[in-house]
């Protein structure tokens, strides 16, 4: 009879050496690290240079801005200096902290810095170049294209109004997006599930879907007593269409086998929807919500620029009519910032909800 | 509770998509099965084995004839009739333990201690205690099959329908699982109907082996296996049963 060998005998036969057993209790990060290819000294050097690069470029930018003379008026010129200095110090501090942690075996921070460094360095370089082309050489004509400091100055002096407008935009966006998503989920899921409901909703979707957002503006202006309500309407319509379409397709395409399995396990009609159809359609639903967010961003800007008396879209057109280009750029920047943050949050939610997909899809 | 499952003149046909005709998956099946029996269902591919299980489960309705449990007509799925499907149907968005506890979640008792204990026991039986919080996509094919088996066992069905439950397992794990299933069956005395492609498995496990033939799906023969459990695969009687069933299956193939 053959027998199973014990650990010691296996070791003697060279089947599983003692030193390999330390592998058994690795954490996820240690595993990833282990499976990664060992870097050559040259590559390590490159990594170091790249990680330091943002700090270097920021320093150059600081020197450039403080030393080179301004050719145009530039009130409160040290706002930008301070901001640059803060960013420089913050990055350097993060780098040093990362290095200290790395020496203690925790490579997370230094890795994330290495990953982001090229982008940060590029942004810093572009800002430097932009500064030279505006305030230092007037290559871009003053005051049509203001320098970074002027934009910051404008944002600072008009901060109360900007804050009011930003919150106006945010409130409108959350109301519109929230309502659109909720309605879209309700109709989308019922349509995917019930042919009868789909019979009535489908024509509406087909009819509304291809109409560009801006088409609604004149109609709203005539019909709606308050433009703000009209703006809400077009955002909701945009988001609703996107979410309904995506979740309907998601639910309609759920593998019938899942429903069969759930029925066998005692799922009621309601549970089939909430415990099977919706989770199975979640990837589509999340895609629809992302798409809806983009639509909402467009819709809100269109609405604010074309009629609503408030919000950043309105602010931008208003300051433009007063030739306040600094303020125009300031609000443009804030708009970008808001949309980026909102999209980022949504993405985080998505990754969290769809965690089970890791390993299912690429 | 003792149950009697009766199939009375059951036929099932499916409409085809491309041609305007039908497939006769099952034709005039008459059967009576009781609690405590373990029926092995063998037959060539496409002879209607899965269709028969789906009919008993209540997922599809027969074209003609009736299916009854204790005289009551089968109208739809019920937790008293558990089924494990041929293709794996684990919910990819739920972890292993939540998949197993799915029936309890549906009944609203997944938080109860009894349910938690039962899930733990099942995890132990299938040997996957270390994988309770993994998602199905992270399991091997055989592991997924074992989870699916555990999931169908959790509501203690009176009739247990297994559609090639051990197909994806290596021969060693397979033999272990055969014994585990037999133990569970002896403990609970349900009626088990198991589809398999493995004649040895059919004889090793079943009190009866039902041999089917295709086009249209019919029952060719029912063989009572008159051997004590645990059975010896090398005994002369076992070998004789095997020869007999293989002959029957071969006969079915020659016809088409
Ligand atoms: N939903 C369906 N629609 C149309 N035809 C079907 C359907 N399900 C099964 N059939 C047909 O019924 C017949 C029997 O199918 P079934 O799945 O019961 O076979 P099986 O015995 O389980 O085969 P296998 O061993 O390959 O799983 C086949 O000819 C198949 O084409
Ligand atoms: Mg089958």
Coordinates of C-alpha atoms and ligand atoms in Angstrom, one line a residue:
Chain A
X1 CA 0.0 0.0 0.0
X2 CA 1.1 3.5 -0.7
X3 CA 0.9 6.1 2.1
X4 CA 0.6 9.8 2.2
X5 CA 3.9 11.3 3.1
X6 CA 4.1 13.6 6.0
X7 CA 5.7 17.1 5.9
X8 CA 9.1 15.9 7.0
X9 CA 9.3 13.1 4.5
X10 CA 8.1 15.4 1.7
X11 CA 10.9 17.8 2.6
X12 CA 13.5 15.0 2.4
X13 CA 12.2 14.0 -1.0
X14 CA 12.4 17.7 -2.1
X15 CA 8.7 17.8 -2.9
X16 CA 7.8 20.7 -0.7
X17 CA 10.8 22.4 0.9
X18 CA 10.5 24.0 4.3
X19 CA 11.4 27.5 3.0
X20 CA 8.4 27.4 0.5
X21 CA 6.0 27.1 3.3
X22 CA 6.2 30.7 4.3
X23 CA 4.2 31.3 1.2
X24 CA 1.1 29.9 2.8
X25 CA 0.4 32.9 5.0
X26 CA 0.7 35.8 2.7
X27 CA -1.6 38.8 2.6
X28 CA -3.0 40.1 -0.6
X29 CA -0.5 42.8 -1.0
X30 CA 2.5 40.6 -0.2
X31 CA 1.2 38.2 -2.9
X32 CA 1.0 41.0 -5.5
X33 CA 4.4 42.1 -4.6
X34 CA 5.9 38.7 -4.9
X35 CA 4.4 38.0 -8.2
X36 CA 5.7 41.2 -9.6
X37 CA 8.9 41.0 -11.5
X38 CA 12.0 42.0 -9.7
X39 CA 13.1 45.4 -10.9
X40 CA 16.6 46.1 -12.2
X41 CA 18.7 48.8 -10.5
X42 CA 18.2 50.9 -13.6
X43 CA 14.4 50.7 -13.3
X44 CA 14.6 51.4 -9.6
X45 CA 16.6 54.6 -10.4
X46 CA 14.0 55.6 -13.0
X47 CA 11.2 55.1 -10.5
X48 CA 13.0 57.3 -8.1
X49 CA 13.6 60.0 -10.6
X50 CA 10.0 59.9 -11.8
X51 CA 8.6 60.1 -8.3
X52 CA 10.8 63.1 -7.5
X53 CA 9.9 64.8 -10.8
X54 CA 6.7 66.7 -9.7
X55 CA 8.6 68.3 -6.8
X56 CA 11.3 69.4 -9.2
X57 CA 8.9 70.9 -11.7
X58 CA 7.0 72.6 -8.9
X59 CA 10.2 74.1 -7.6
X60 CA 11.0 75.4 -11.1
X61 CA 7.5 76.8 -11.5
X62 CA 7.9 78.6 -8.2
X63 CA 11.2 80.1 -9.2
X64 CA 9.9 81.1 -12.6
X65 CA 6.9 82.8 -11.1
X66 CA 8.7 84.7 -8.4
X67 CA 11.8 85.7 -10.3
X68 CA 10.5 86.6 -13.8
X69 CA 9.0 90.1 -14.0
X70 CA 5.3 90.5 -14.8
X71 CA 4.5 92.4 -18.0
X72 CA 0.8 93.0 -17.1
X73 CA -0.9 94.3 -14.0
X74 CA -1.1 91.4 -11.4
X75 CA -2.8 92.4 -8.2
X76 CA -2.1 90.3 -5.1
X77 CA 0.5 88.4 -7.0
X78 CA 1.5 86.1 -4.2
X79 CA -1.7 84.1 -3.9
X80 CA -0.3 81.8 -6.6
X81 CA 3.2 81.8 -4.9
X82 CA 1.6 80.6 -1.7
X83 CA -0.5 77.9 -3.4
X84 CA 2.5 76.6 -5.4
X85 CA 4.5 76.5 -2.2
X86 CA 1.8 74.6 -0.3
X87 CA 1.5 72.0 -3.1
X88 CA 5.3 71.7 -3.2
X89 CA 5.6 71.2 0.5
X90 CA 2.7 68.7 0.5
X91 CA 4.1 66.6 -2.3
X92 CA 7.6 66.6 -0.8
X93 CA 6.2 65.6 2.6
X94 CA 4.2 62.8 1.0
X95 CA 7.3 61.6 -0.8
X96 CA 9.4 61.6 2.3
X97 CA 6.7 59.8 4.3
X98 CA 6.4 57.3 1.4
X99 CA 10.2 56.6 1.6
X100 CA 10.1 56.2 5.3
X101 CA 7.2 53.7 5.1
X102 CA 8.9 51.9 2.2
X103 CA 12.0 51.4 4.4
X104 CA 9.7 49.8 6.9
X105 CA 8.2 47.5 4.3
X106 CA 5.0 49.3 3.5
X107 CA 5.2 50.2 -0.2
X108 CA 1.6 51.4 -0.7
X109 CA 2.2 55.2 -0.5
X110 CA 5.3 55.3 -2.5
X111 CA 3.7 53.2 -5.2
X112 CA 0.7 55.4 -5.5
X113 CA 3.0 58.4 -5.7
X114 CA 5.1 56.7 -8.4
X115 CA 1.8 55.9 -10.3
X116 CA 0.6 59.5 -10.1
X117 CA 3.9 61.3 -10.5
X118 CA 4.0 61.5 -14.3
X119 CA 0.6 63.1 -14.4
X120 CA 1.4 65.6 -11.6
X121 CA 4.7 66.5 -13.2
X122 CA 3.0 67.1 -16.5
X123 CA 0.3 69.3 -14.9
X124 CA 2.9 71.3 -13.1
X125 CA 4.9 71.7 -16.4
X126 CA 1.8 72.9 -18.3
X127 CA 1.0 75.4 -15.5
X128 CA 4.6 76.8 -15.8
X129 CA 4.4 77.1 -19.5
X130 CA 1.0 78.7 -19.2
X131 CA 2.3 81.2 -16.8
X132 CA 5.1 82.2 -19.1
X133 CA 2.8 82.5 -22.0
X134 CA 0.4 84.8 -20.2
X135 CA 1.8 87.1 -17.5
X136 CA 5.4 86.8 -18.3
X137 CA 5.4 87.3 -22.1
X138 CA 1.9 88.3 -23.0
X139 CA 1.9 85.8 -25.8
X140 CA -1.7 85.1 -25.0
X141 CA -3.3 88.5 -25.1
X142 CA -4.1 90.2 -21.8
X143 CA -6.9 90.3 -20.5
X144 CA -8.6 87.7 -22.7
X145 CA -6.5 84.9 -21.3
X146 CA -5.6 85.7 -17.7
X147 CA -2.7 84.1 -15.8
X148 CA -3.3 81.6 -13.0
X149 CA -2.8 84.2 -10.3
X150 CA -5.4 86.5 -11.8
X151 CA -7.9 83.7 -11.9
X152 CA -7.3 82.8 -8.3
X153 CA -7.5 86.5 -7.4
X154 CA -10.8 86.8 -9.1
X155 CA -12.1 83.6 -7.5
X156 CA -11.0 84.9 -4.1
X157 CA -12.5 88.4 -4.4
X158 CA -15.8 87.1 -5.8
X159 CA -15.9 84.0 -3.5
X160 CA -19.2 84.7 -1.9
X161 CA -21.0 84.9 -5.3
X162 CA -19.1 81.9 -6.6
X163 CA -20.0 79.8 -3.6
X164 CA -23.6 80.7 -3.9
X165 CA -23.6 79.8 -7.6
X166 CA -21.8 76.5 -6.9
X167 CA -24.2 75.5 -4.3
X168 CA -27.1 76.4 -6.6
X169 CA -25.6 74.2 -9.3
X170 CA -25.0 71.4 -6.9
X171 CA -28.5 71.5 -5.4
X172 CA -30.1 71.5 -8.9
X173 CA -27.8 68.7 -10.0
X174 CA -28.5 66.4 -7.0
X175 CA -32.2 67.0 -7.2
X176 CA -32.3 66.3 -10.9
X177 CA -29.9 63.4 -10.8
X178 CA -31.5 61.8 -7.8
X179 CA -35.0 62.1 -9.1
X180 CA -33.9 60.9 -12.6
X181 CA -32.1 57.9 -11.2
X182 CA -35.0 56.9 -8.9
X183 CA -37.6 57.2 -11.6
X184 CA -35.3 55.6 -14.2
X185 CA -34.7 52.6 -11.9
X186 CA -38.4 52.2 -11.3
X187 CA -39.5 52.3 -15.0
X188 CA -36.4 50.5 -16.3
X189 CA -36.7 47.6 -13.9
X190 CA -40.5 47.2 -14.4
X191 CA -40.1 47.5 -18.2
X192 CA -37.4 44.9 -18.2
X193 CA -39.6 42.6 -16.1
X194 CA -43.1 43.2 -17.5
X195 CA -43.9 43.3 -21.2
X196 CA -47.1 45.2 -20.5
X197 CA -45.4 48.1 -18.9
X198 CA -42.8 48.1 -21.5
X199 CA -45.4 48.4 -24.2
X200 CA -46.4 51.8 -22.9
X201 CA -43.0 53.1 -21.8
X202 CA -41.0 52.0 -24.8
X203 CA -42.6 54.5 -27.2
X204 CA -41.9 57.3 -24.8
X205 CA -38.3 56.4 -24.6
X206 CA -38.0 56.0 -28.3
X207 CA -39.6 59.5 -28.7
X208 CA -37.7 61.3 -26.0
X209 CA -34.3 59.5 -26.4
X210 CA -33.0 61.2 -29.6
X211 CA -34.1 64.7 -28.7
X212 CA -31.0 66.8 -27.7
X213 CA -31.3 68.5 -24.3
X214 CA -31.1 72.0 -25.7
X215 CA -34.2 71.5 -27.8
X216 CA -36.3 71.6 -24.6
X217 CA -35.2 75.0 -23.6
X218 CA -37.5 77.2 -25.7
X219 CA -40.4 74.9 -25.0
X220 CA -39.7 75.0 -21.3
X221 CA -39.3 78.8 -21.5
X222 CA -42.8 79.0 -22.9
X223 CA -44.5 76.4 -20.8
X224 CA -42.9 76.6 -17.4
X225 CA -43.6 79.5 -15.1
X226 CA -40.2 79.1 -13.3
X227 CA -37.1 78.3 -15.3
X228 CA -35.6 76.6 -12.4
X229 CA -38.4 74.0 -12.5
X230 CA -37.9 73.7 -16.2
X231 CA -34.2 73.1 -15.7
X232 CA -35.0 70.4 -13.2
X233 CA -37.3 68.9 -15.8
X234 CA -34.7 68.6 -18.6
X235 CA -32.1 67.1 -16.2
X236 CA -34.6 64.5 -14.9
X237 CA -35.6 63.6 -18.5
X238 CA -31.9 63.2 -19.5
X239 CA -31.0 61.0 -16.5
X240 CA -34.3 59.1 -16.7
X241 CA -33.7 58.1 -20.3
X242 CA -30.2 56.9 -19.7
X243 CA -31.0 55.0 -16.5
X244 CA -34.3 53.5 -17.9
X245 CA -32.6 52.2 -21.0
X246 CA -29.7 50.7 -19.2
X247 CA -31.6 49.0 -16.4
X248 CA -34.3 47.8 -18.8
X249 CA -31.7 46.1 -20.9
X250 CA -30.0 44.7 -17.8
X251 CA -33.1 43.2 -16.3
X252 CA -34.4 41.9 -19.7
X253 CA -31.1 40.0 -20.3
X254 CA -30.7 38.3 -16.9
X255 CA -30.1 34.6 -17.6
X256 CA -33.3 32.7 -17.1
X257 CA -31.4 30.0 -15.2
X258 CA -31.0 32.4 -12.3
X259 CA -34.8 32.8 -12.1
X260 CA -35.3 29.1 -12.2
X261 CA -32.8 28.5 -9.5
X262 CA -34.3 31.2 -7.3
X263 CA -37.9 29.8 -7.8
X264 CA -36.8 26.4 -6.8
X265 CA -35.4 27.9 -3.6
X266 CA -38.7 29.5 -2.8
X267 CA -38.3 33.1 -4.1
X268 CA -41.6 35.0 -4.4
X269 CA -42.3 37.2 -7.4
X270 CA -41.1 40.2 -5.4
X271 CA -38.0 38.5 -4.4
X272 CA -37.3 37.5 -7.9
X273 CA -37.1 41.2 -8.7
X274 CA -35.2 42.4 -5.7
X275 CA -32.9 39.5 -5.0
X276 CA -32.3 38.2 -8.5
X277 CA -33.2 40.7 -11.3
X278 CA -31.7 43.8 -9.7
X279 CA -28.4 42.4 -8.5
X280 CA -27.9 40.5 -11.8
X281 CA -28.6 43.7 -13.7
X282 CA -26.4 45.8 -11.5
X283 CA -23.5 46.2 -14.0
X284 CA -25.9 47.6 -16.5
X285 CA -27.6 49.8 -13.9
X286 CA -24.3 51.3 -12.8
X287 CA -23.3 51.9 -16.4
X288 CA -26.6 53.7 -16.9
X289 CA -26.0 55.8 -13.8
X290 CA -22.6 56.9 -15.1
X291 CA -24.1 57.8 -18.4
X292 CA -26.9 59.6 -16.6
X293 CA -24.4 61.6 -14.7
X294 CA -22.7 62.8 -17.9
X295 CA -26.1 63.8 -19.3
X296 CA -26.9 65.6 -16.0
X297 CA -23.7 67.6 -16.2
X298 CA -24.4 68.7 -19.8
X299 CA -28.1 69.4 -19.1
X300 CA -27.4 71.6 -16.1
X301 CA -24.9 73.7 -17.9
X302 CA -27.2 74.1 -20.9
X303 CA -30.1 75.1 -18.7
X304 CA -28.1 77.5 -16.6
X305 CA -26.5 79.2 -19.6
X306 CA -29.8 79.5 -21.5
X307 CA -32.2 80.8 -18.9
X308 CA -31.9 79.9 -15.3
X309 CA -30.9 82.9 -13.1
X310 CA -28.3 81.2 -11.0
X311 CA -25.6 78.6 -10.8
X312 CA -22.2 78.5 -12.3
X313 CA -23.5 78.2 -15.9
X314 CA -25.4 81.5 -15.4
X315 CA -22.3 83.1 -13.7
X316 CA -20.1 82.3 -16.6
X317 CA -22.4 83.9 -19.2
X318 CA -23.0 86.8 -16.9
X319 CA -19.3 87.7 -16.2
X320 CA -18.6 87.3 -19.8
X321 CA -21.1 90.0 -20.7
X322 CA -19.1 92.2 -18.3
X323 CA -15.8 91.2 -19.9
X324 CA -14.6 89.8 -16.5
X325 CA -12.5 87.1 -18.1
X326 CA -10.7 86.3 -14.9
X327 CA -14.0 85.3 -13.3
X328 CA -15.0 83.4 -16.3
X329 CA -12.0 81.2 -16.1
X330 CA -12.4 80.8 -12.3
X331 CA -16.0 79.5 -12.7
X332 CA -14.9 77.2 -15.6
X333 CA -12.3 75.7 -13.3
X334 CA -14.8 75.2 -10.5
X335 CA -17.3 73.5 -12.8
X336 CA -14.6 71.1 -14.0
X337 CA -13.6 70.4 -10.4
X338 CA -17.2 69.7 -9.3
X339 CA -17.9 67.3 -12.2
X340 CA -14.6 65.5 -11.7
X341 CA -15.3 65.0 -8.0
X342 CA -18.9 63.8 -8.6
X343 CA -17.8 61.4 -11.3
X344 CA -15.1 60.1 -9.0
X345 CA -17.5 59.5 -6.1
X346 CA -19.9 57.6 -8.5
X347 CA -17.0 55.5 -9.7
X348 CA -16.1 54.6 -6.1
X349 CA -19.7 53.5 -5.4
X350 CA -19.6 51.5 -8.6
X351 CA -16.4 49.6 -7.7
X352 CA -17.9 48.9 -4.3
X353 CA -21.2 47.6 -5.5
X354 CA -19.7 45.5 -8.3
X355 CA -16.9 43.9 -6.2
X356 CA -18.2 40.5 -7.1
X357 CA -17.3 41.1 -10.7
X358 CA -13.6 41.0 -10.0
X359 CA -12.4 37.9 -11.8
X360 CA -15.7 37.6 -13.8
X361 CA -14.9 40.3 -16.3
X362 CA -11.7 42.0 -17.3
Chain B
X1 CA -43.4 12.7 5.6
X2 CA -43.7 9.9 3.1
X3 CA -44.5 11.1 -0.4
X4 CA -45.6 9.4 -3.6
X5 CA -44.6 11.0 -6.9
X6 CA -46.7 10.0 -9.9
X7 CA -46.2 10.7 -13.5
X8 CA -49.3 9.8 -15.5
X9 CA -49.1 9.8 -19.3
X10 CA -46.7 12.7 -19.3
X11 CA -45.5 14.0 -22.6
X12 CA -43.5 17.2 -23.3
X13 CA -42.8 18.8 -26.6
X14 CA -40.9 21.9 -27.4
X15 CA -41.5 24.3 -30.3
X16 CA -38.4 24.8 -32.4
X17 CA -37.1 28.2 -33.4
X18 CA -35.9 27.8 -36.9
X19 CA -38.2 25.1 -38.3
X20 CA -41.9 25.1 -37.9
X21 CA -42.1 21.9 -36.0
X22 CA -41.6 20.5 -32.6
X23 CA -39.2 18.3 -30.6
X24 CA -40.8 15.5 -28.6
X25 CA -38.6 15.5 -25.6
X26 CA -40.7 13.1 -23.6
X27 CA -43.5 10.7 -24.7
X28 CA -46.1 9.1 -22.5
X29 CA -44.1 8.6 -19.3
X30 CA -45.8 6.6 -16.5
X31 CA -44.0 6.3 -13.3
X32 CA -44.5 6.0 -9.6
X33 CA -41.8 6.8 -7.1
X34 CA -41.8 6.8 -3.3
X35 CA -39.9 8.4 -0.4
X36 CA -36.8 6.5 0.5
X37 CA -36.1 5.6 -3.1
X38 CA -33.0 6.7 -4.9
X39 CA -33.6 6.7 -8.6
X40 CA -30.7 6.9 -11.0
X41 CA -31.6 8.2 -14.4
X42 CA -29.4 7.2 -17.3
X43 CA -29.7 7.7 -21.0
X44 CA -28.0 9.1 -24.0
X45 CA -27.7 12.9 -24.4
X46 CA -30.9 14.6 -25.4
X47 CA -33.3 11.8 -24.3
X48 CA -35.2 14.1 -22.0
X49 CA -33.6 13.6 -18.6
X50 CA -33.3 17.2 -17.7
X51 CA -36.8 17.8 -19.1
X52 CA -38.2 15.2 -16.8
X53 CA -36.6 16.8 -13.7
X54 CA -37.8 20.3 -14.8
X55 CA -41.3 18.9 -15.0
X56 CA -41.2 17.4 -11.6
X57 CA -39.7 20.6 -10.2
X58 CA -42.6 22.5 -11.6
X59 CA -40.5 24.8 -13.8
X60 CA -42.3 23.7 -17.0
X61 CA -45.8 22.3 -17.5
X62 CA -46.4 19.0 -19.4
X63 CA -47.9 19.0 -22.9
X64 CA -50.2 16.2 -21.9
X65 CA -50.6 14.1 -18.8
X66 CA -50.3 15.0 -15.1
X67 CA -47.7 15.0 -12.4
X68 CA -48.9 14.6 -8.8
X69 CA -47.3 14.5 -5.4
X70 CA -49.5 12.6 -2.9
X71 CA -52.4 13.0 -5.3
X72 CA -51.9 16.8 -5.6
X73 CA -51.1 18.2 -9.0
X74 CA -47.7 19.9 -9.4
X75 CA -48.5 23.5 -10.3
X76 CA -45.2 25.3 -9.9
X77 CA -41.9 25.2 -8.0
X78 CA -42.0 24.6 -4.3
X79 CA -39.2 24.3 -1.7
X80 CA -40.3 20.8 -0.9
X81 CA -38.9 19.8 -4.3
X82 CA -35.3 20.8 -4.5
X83 CA -33.2 20.8 -7.6
X84 CA -29.6 21.1 -8.6
X85 CA -29.2 22.2 -12.2
X86 CA -27.0 20.8 -14.9
X87 CA -25.3 24.1 -15.7
X88 CA -24.1 25.9 -12.7
X89 CA -26.5 28.6 -11.6
X90 CA -24.8 30.0 -8.5
X91 CA -25.6 33.7 -8.1
X92 CA -22.3 35.4 -9.0
X93 CA -23.1 38.4 -6.8
X94 CA -23.4 36.4 -3.6
X95 CA -20.6 34.8 -1.6
X96 CA -20.5 31.1 -1.1
X97 CA -22.3 31.2 2.3
X98 CA -25.0 33.6 1.0
X99 CA -25.6 31.4 -2.0
X100 CA -26.1 28.4 0.3
X101 CA -28.3 30.4 2.6
X102 CA -30.4 31.7 -0.3
X103 CA -33.5 29.6 0.4
X104 CA -33.4 30.7 4.1
X105 CA -33.0 34.4 3.0
X106 CA -36.1 33.9 0.8
X107 CA -38.0 32.5 3.8
X108 CA -36.8 35.4 5.9
X109 CA -35.0 33.2 8.4
X110 CA -31.3 33.6 7.4
X111 CA -30.6 35.5 10.6
X112 CA -31.8 32.6 12.8
X113 CA -29.2 30.5 14.7
X114 CA -30.7 27.3 13.2
X115 CA -30.0 28.6 9.7
X116 CA -26.5 29.7 10.5
X117 CA -25.7 26.3 12.0
X118 CA -27.1 24.5 9.0
X119 CA -25.1 26.6 6.6
X120 CA -22.0 25.8 8.6
X121 CA -22.8 22.2 8.6
X122 CA -23.3 22.2 4.8
X123 CA -20.0 24.0 4.3
X124 CA -18.3 21.3 6.3
X125 CA -20.0 18.5 4.3
X126 CA -18.8 20.0 1.1
X127 CA -15.4 20.8 2.6
X128 CA -15.4 24.5 1.7
X129 CA -15.3 26.1 5.2
X130 CA -12.3 28.2 4.1
X131 CA -14.1 29.6 1.1
X132 CA -17.3 30.9 2.7
X133 CA -16.7 34.5 1.8
X134 CA -15.4 33.9 -1.7
X135 CA -17.5 34.7 -4.7
X136 CA -18.4 31.8 -7.1
X137 CA -16.1 33.2 -9.8
X138 CA -13.2 32.5 -7.5
X139 CA -14.0 28.8 -7.1
X140 CA -13.0 25.9 -9.3
X141 CA -15.7 24.1 -11.3
X142 CA -16.0 21.2 -8.9
X143 CA -16.1 23.6 -5.9
X144 CA -19.0 25.5 -7.6
X145 CA -20.8 22.2 -8.1
X146 CA -20.5 21.3 -4.5
X147 CA -21.8 24.7 -3.4
X148 CA -24.8 24.3 -5.8
X149 CA -25.4 20.9 -4.2
X150 CA -25.3 22.4 -0.7
X151 CA -27.7 25.2 -1.8
X152 CA -30.3 22.7 -3.0
X153 CA -30.0 20.6 0.2
X154 CA -30.5 23.5 2.6
X155 CA -34.3 23.5 2.6
X156 CA -34.5 19.7 3.2
X157 CA -36.6 18.9 0.2
X158 CA -38.8 15.8 0.3
X159 CA -38.0 15.3 -3.3
X160 CA -34.5 16.0 -4.4
X161 CA -33.7 16.4 -8.1
X162 CA -30.1 16.2 -9.0
X163 CA -29.0 16.8 -12.6
X164 CA -25.5 15.4 -13.0
X165 CA -24.5 16.7 -9.6
X166 CA -21.0 15.3 -9.7
X167 CA -20.1 15.8 -13.3
X168 CA -17.3 18.2 -12.9
X169 CA -15.5 16.4 -10.0
X170 CA -12.3 14.4 -10.1
X171 CA -12.9 10.7 -9.5
X172 CA -11.6 10.9 -6.0
X173 CA -13.8 13.8 -4.8
X174 CA -16.6 12.3 -6.7
X175 CA -16.5 9.0 -4.8
X176 CA -16.4 11.0 -1.5
X177 CA -19.4 13.1 -2.6
X178 CA -21.3 10.0 -3.6
X179 CA -21.0 8.7 -0.1
X180 CA -21.9 12.1 1.4
X181 CA -25.1 12.2 -0.7
X182 CA -25.9 8.7 0.2
X183 CA -25.5 9.6 3.9
X184 CA -27.7 12.6 3.6
X185 CA -30.3 10.5 1.8
X186 CA -30.2 7.7 4.5
X187 CA -30.5 10.4 7.2
X188 CA -33.5 12.2 5.6
X189 CA -35.2 9.4 3.7
X190 CA -36.3 11.7 0.9
X191 CA -37.0 10.6 -2.7
X192 CA -33.9 11.3 -4.7
X193 CA -33.9 11.4 -8.5
X194 CA -30.4 11.8 -9.9
X195 CA -29.4 12.1 -13.6
X196 CA -25.9 10.7 -14.3
X197 CA -23.8 9.8 -17.3
X198 CA -21.8 7.4 -15.3
X199 CA -23.3 3.9 -15.2
X200 CA -21.1 2.9 -12.2
X201 CA -22.4 5.8 -10.2
X202 CA -25.9 5.0 -11.2
X203 CA -25.6 1.5 -9.8
X204 CA -23.5 2.4 -6.8
X205 CA -26.0 4.9 -5.6
X206 CA -29.5 4.0 -6.9
X207 CA -32.1 1.7 -5.5
X208 CA -33.4 1.7 -9.0
X209 CA -31.8 2.6 -12.3
X210 CA -34.1 4.1 -14.9
X211 CA -32.8 3.7 -18.5
X212 CA -34.2 6.1 -21.0
X213 CA -34.0 6.1 -24.8
X214 CA -34.3 9.1 -27.1
X215 CA -36.4 10.5 -30.0
X216 CA -38.9 10.7 -28.5
X217 CA -37.7 10.3 -24.8
X218 CA -39.2 7.2 -23.3
X219 CA -38.4 4.8 -20.5
X220 CA -36.7 1.8 -21.8
X221 CA -36.3 -0.2 -18.6
X222 CA -36.3 0.0 -14.9
X223 CA -33.8 -2.1 -13.0
X224 CA -34.0 -2.7 -9.3
X225 CA -30.6 -2.8 -7.8
X226 CA -30.6 -5.5 -5.2
X227 CA -27.4 -4.8 -3.4
X228 CA -26.7 -3.8 0.2
X229 CA -25.2 -0.3 0.9
X230 CA -22.3 0.4 0.9
X231 CA -21.8 -1.3 -2.4
X232 CA -18.7 -3.0 -3.7
X233 CA -17.9 -1.8 -7.2
X234 CA -16.0 -4.9 -7.9
X235 CA -18.6 -7.5 -6.8
X236 CA -19.8 -9.9 -9.5
X237 CA -23.4 -8.7 -9.1
X238 CA -22.3 -5.1 -9.6
X239 CA -20.4 -6.0 -12.7
X240 CA -23.4 -7.9 -14.0
X241 CA -25.7 -4.9 -13.5
X242 CA -23.2 -2.8 -15.3
X243 CA -23.1 -5.1 -18.3
X244 CA -26.9 -5.2 -18.5
X245 CA -27.3 -1.4 -18.4
X246 CA -24.5 -0.8 -20.9
X247 CA -26.2 -3.2 -23.2
X248 CA -29.5 -1.4 -22.9
X249 CA -27.8 2.0 -23.6
X250 CA -26.0 0.6 -26.5
X251 CA -29.3 -0.7 -27.9
X252 CA -30.7 2.8 -27.6
X253 CA -27.9 4.3 -29.6
X254 CA -28.0 1.7 -32.4
X255 CA -31.6 2.6 -33.2
X256 CA -30.8 6.2 -34.5
Ligands
LIG1 N1 -36.3 24.9 -23.6 C1 -36.2 24.0 -24.7 N2 -36.7 24.4 -25.9 C2 -36.6 23.6 -27.0 N3 -36.2 22.4 -26.9 C3 -35.8 21.9 -25.7 C4 -35.8 22.7 -24.6 N4 -35.3 21.9 -23.5 C5 -35.0 20.7 -24.1 N5 -35.3 20.7 -25.4 C6 -35.1 19.5 -26.3 O1 -35.6 18.4 -25.6 C7 -34.8 17.3 -25.7 C8 -34.4 16.7 -24.4 O2 -33.6 17.7 -23.7 P1 -33.0 17.5 -22.3 O3 -32.3 18.7 -21.9 O4 -34.1 17.0 -21.4 O5 -32.0 16.3 -22.6 P2 -31.0 15.5 -21.5 O6 -31.5 14.1 -21.5 O7 -31.0 16.2 -20.2 O8 -29.6 15.6 -22.2 P3 -28.2 15.8 -21.6 O9 -27.8 14.5 -21.1 O10 -27.3 16.2 -22.8 O11 -28.3 16.9 -20.6 C9 -33.6 17.7 -26.6 O12 -33.8 17.3 -27.9 C10 -33.7 19.2 -26.6 O13 -33.3 19.8 -27.8
LIG2 MG1 -29.6 17.4 -19.2

